[in-house]
Every structure is written in structure tokens, then in C-alpha cells.
């Protein structure tokens, strides 16, 4: 293998598209393995995701938490802060938002919604600064600590939902409903398309702005490229990682806010369906760029929403969506390799 | 209190410690072999789940527990070979390819399980391993019941501790692996095939991880649940760091985790009015705390995370 000169911009953009097409083609293997009819499977997948007005809006709705967690991971990975803890940070945000929403103070609705977002952002952000602190001060591997913290937060939520936050009189792990005023407004009638989707789109713009127009964006990229060189040039690496973690965790926390205030209106154990882990794949597929991340989130939302109707019609288990996600990540990784290297087959 | 914390309680606690440490032991020893050769295998969580699933299904269909263990090892080897292709042959980021393997293995395990058993009201079960009492030793007070009346897989896990230690430090194979992990260029210079050694280590480690997963569905429990591994793979990664990449010290970490896990299980049944989730989070929290105290001094193999490409020379 040899290093090759950087490829033209349009090839770089087309790569993820190629990876997605290849993934969809290779998905035929598990579908056939499950005994599904290929054309019917693909047809029902896309019909389920885009076929009706409701389904299309549902695909958008589902893309919101994925966009947030994807941005969270992408923002952290850019600084080589290995935040694998978006799942736990999402839960932290969901808990905080639910708490505010249930105990909603009698303040005007816009202020209340803002307060919920703020609480969710800060809770997720604070949770993400723990691995950053442990990495900076005690050299604890961020992958391991952020992963383990997911389980800690999961059990904290379990404790709250079986304890202090449990709906009075209920034996299920589920909180009381949030106040009517604490619900995100629905933007299209007869759908679940809520304010959170707009917020996710805004977050894409904000992160793009931070990445390309602010000092923090420049510094976090420098730290990611070479932490030692960044330190030599006078960048305070520790504080860059800390701020990156805060924003990254905050974004994941916002995913939790949206699920509570826009979808469930309660806090429940399955408030996240692995969105935090999907965020890793989405960030990679989006090449850590905010717009790419949003597009990748939309693609995955298509797969997840579509897989449900595919499963109903062809009997292929919905877990096909998880398999396709993982395949997309691995194929994207391999594709990226060929942008940096060219392979020469040695002839004897 | 005295009625609770008596000899029977202690014997029960020690027994639970040994049992709960067993899957961590398999995973930690497997990961140590892999990391000593210079590869971090974050696929461990998914590989353990795959082992739990293939082991369970194989036993469910064949009725043979040992065939289940074998299938779990094979599942671990297959996934590890994919990991080797990505991270060793192609030299992709070990972090991302490992996470990718975990996601793929998790998705596949659930997909295949669902295909095989459908969605019955109550999950199918197998007849699990039964404890094997070792003559004489098992009749010792307290320790007899705790240490010498266990599942065969438990004995195997504990036998593996000295075996892996001797293998790594006292055999020429072990020396080759450690050299590849510390200085692949030097290893290459003396004619060692660096990438082949790493691939073999990944496969061997993957087999152990798979068996660790199978312990959960064939001995610890008798059914497959989606969260059966529940982060134990990540705990193994932490224990490798805790043990400073040494099998004996890593095993000590696994025992510590087993103790905490066993303790929280016992306390759950005593203080049943305290929500059990508070107990469940303790082992994870303490694992993080342990890492916080030890990580400054941790010395990873020098070439960990660095793919070896001959044409780039280090």
C-alpha cells in the first residue's frame, strides 16, 4: 500500500454515498438469510420510510435524536476526545428535562421550554465532562470511562424510575407526565414532527459555525490533529478538551430533551433506543462534518423507520437495522482507507 | 445483623465472587493476549454477546453444553478474524473498527436469535451446567463450598490464569508476542511476521471472549437475554488496564469485580427495600474509580493502537 495524494473534493463527498449504496447492496445477504424476498424487502423499507406523508414526517422525527447524538460524537472525535458516552449523556439530558417538565414552574411556555433545553444540555454536558476530567487529570482512558458511565447513568435512571421519580400509584418504571406546557409544539398536524427537529437542524448550523468560525473550533481541530504540537503552540489542551466535552455531552443531552418533550412526555427506561451508539456510526459516516452528520442521521432514520414496515411485511427481524448500521460503519472505514492509500498488487 | 453476616453468608458471597468473576476472567485474559501483541480489541463486548448467543442456540438445538462452548469460541474467532482484517491487515483505527465489530456482533446476535426462536411469550431455556464438587476439597468448611463446588468453566478460567502467565513470560511464543507488541520493527527485522502474530493473538483472545459470553447463558443463567453481557466486555478492558497488562494482576481485578458484583447481589436480597438499581451501578462506578487511581502509572505495550505497515517504518 502506498500513500496517495489527496483526492478531489467531489470524490470525497461521493464516498459516503458510495459506501451507503454498497451497504444497501450487501444488506441483501442478511435479508436473504432471513428468507425475505429481496425486492419486496427493499420496496417495503423505502415505502415505510417515505411512502406516506405520515411516514416521511416520522422519518424526519426519528432523525432528530440521531442528528444530535451524531453531532455530539463528531464534535468530540474531531478533537480526538473519544466520547463513546453519548448514550448516558442522552439519558442525563432526558432525566433533567423530565424533572423540569414534571415540576414545571408556572412560567410562560417559551421560557419553560428554554429552561428544559438548558437543563438537558447542562446535564448531558456535565456528565461528559467526567471522562474529560479523568482523562486530563488522571490519564484515564476516555473510551473506557465514557462507556462505563453509560451503565452508571442507566442505573441511576432505573433507580429514579423505581424510586423518587416513579409515577405515584404505578408499579412500572415510568415517571409522571410532564406538564402540557412543557411539551414541544407539533409543527405539522397529524404527525409527531415536533420542535426538536428544528432544534436539531439549528444545532447543525451552530456546530458548523463553531467548527469553522470560532477559536474553539480551530483549537479543537488542532488538538485532534496533534495534541503535542497544539500544546507547543500555546493552546491549553486540557481546557479545549473540557469545553469540547461540555458541548458534545450537551448535544447528546438535547437528544434526550427532544425524546421526552416531543415523543414520550414521560421519562421511561427505553427513552433511548441506542441513539448514543448509533451516533458513533453517524458521525463517522458524516466524516465528522455537521452537514454530513445530519445527512447520515437522515439515512439511518430511513433504515430504522423503514425496517419496521419491512419487518411487518416480510418477517425479517427489525434488528436488521442494527446490522445495516454496523455494516455501513465498517464499509465506510474501508472506503476511507482507499482515499489515503492506493493498493498495488505485487506481481511475481 | 449477626444473623445475616454469618459463615453461610460468607461462603455464599465467596462463591458468588468466583462465579461472577469467571466471565470477566475469560474476557480479561483474552484481551491481555490481544493487547500484548499491540491491538486493542474493543469488539470484546459484541464478541461476548455473540458467544453468549451462539453458545446458547447450539446447546438449545444439540442438547450438548460443550458443543455450545465450542460454538461460542468459534463465533469469537470468526469475529476476531474480521477485526484482524480491519485493524491489522488494513491497518484501520483500532478504536473505530473495534466499536464497529461490537455494533455488528450485537446486531447480528439479536438478529440471528430472533430468527431462530421468533418472539415467544417466555424465552426458551437450556439445562445449564451443574456445579462439579471436587472430592475432599469441597467438604472443607466455607471455602469448600465457595471454591471447590463450581462449574467446570470456573475451574478452567482459574487454570487459565497461570497458563496464560507462563505462556506470555516463559515461552518463546510469549516472547514473540511481547516483542511484536513492544517493538514491531525489531520483530520484523528478525523475521517475525508481525501481522500474522497479531491475527493469531486476536483469534485466540476472541475464543476466550466467546467462551466468557457462553458462561453467562450456559452456566450463570439458562437463557439468552439481549442485555445478558451488560457492559462486562468494557469492564474487561478496564481490568486489563488495572492489571497493567499482566494476567495475574488482571485476574485480581476480575476477582475484585466479581466480589463487588457478588456483594451487590447478596445485599439486594437483604436490603430489598432499597431500589436494586443503586446496587447494580456500584461495580461500574468502582471500576471507574479504580481506573482513576491506577491509570497514571499504567504502562501499555508501546505499539498498542499503532498499525504496522512495513513501508512506513514505525
PDB file of C-alpha atoms in Angstrom, chain A residues 22-36 38 42 320 323 327, chain B residues 108 111 115:
ATOM      1  CA  UNK A  22     -22.615  -0.686  -1.131  1.00  0.00           C
ATOM      2  CA  UNK A  23     -24.118  -1.205   2.325  1.00  0.00           C
ATOM      3  CA  UNK A  24     -27.618  -1.429   0.911  1.00  0.00           C
ATOM      4  CA  UNK A  25     -26.416  -3.942  -1.658  1.00  0.00           C
ATOM      5  CA  UNK A  26     -24.668  -6.076   0.948  1.00  0.00           C
ATOM      6  CA  UNK A  27     -27.747  -5.933   3.207  1.00  0.00           C
ATOM      7  CA  UNK A  28     -29.191  -8.423   0.753  1.00  0.00           C
ATOM      8  CA  UNK A  29     -27.154 -11.125   2.496  1.00  0.00           C
ATOM      9  CA  UNK A  30     -28.870 -10.938   5.912  1.00  0.00           C
ATOM     10  CA  UNK A  31     -32.251 -10.332   4.225  1.00  0.00           C
ATOM     11  CA  UNK A  32     -31.900 -13.451   2.080  1.00  0.00           C
ATOM     12  CA  UNK A  33     -30.583 -15.325   5.108  1.00  0.00           C
ATOM     13  CA  UNK A  34     -33.788 -14.397   6.931  1.00  0.00           C
ATOM     14  CA  UNK A  35     -35.801 -15.715   3.998  1.00  0.00           C
ATOM     15  CA  UNK A  36     -37.073 -12.316   2.922  1.00  0.00           C
ATOM     16  CA  UNK A  38     -35.319  -9.073  -1.808  1.00  0.00           C
ATOM     17  CA  UNK A  42     -36.228  -3.037  -0.208  1.00  0.00           C
ATOM     18  CA  UNK A 320     -31.749  -5.828  10.507  1.00  0.00           C
ATOM     19  CA  UNK A 323     -26.867  -4.955  11.288  1.00  0.00           C
ATOM     20  CA  UNK A 327     -22.093  -2.708   8.113  1.00  0.00           C
TER      21      UNK A 327
ATOM     22  CA  UNK B 108     -26.128  -9.967  14.338  1.00  0.00           C
ATOM     23  CA  UNK B 111     -30.948 -10.736  14.526  1.00  0.00           C
ATOM     24  CA  UNK B 115     -34.724 -15.547  13.511  1.00  0.00           C
TER      25      UNK B 115
END
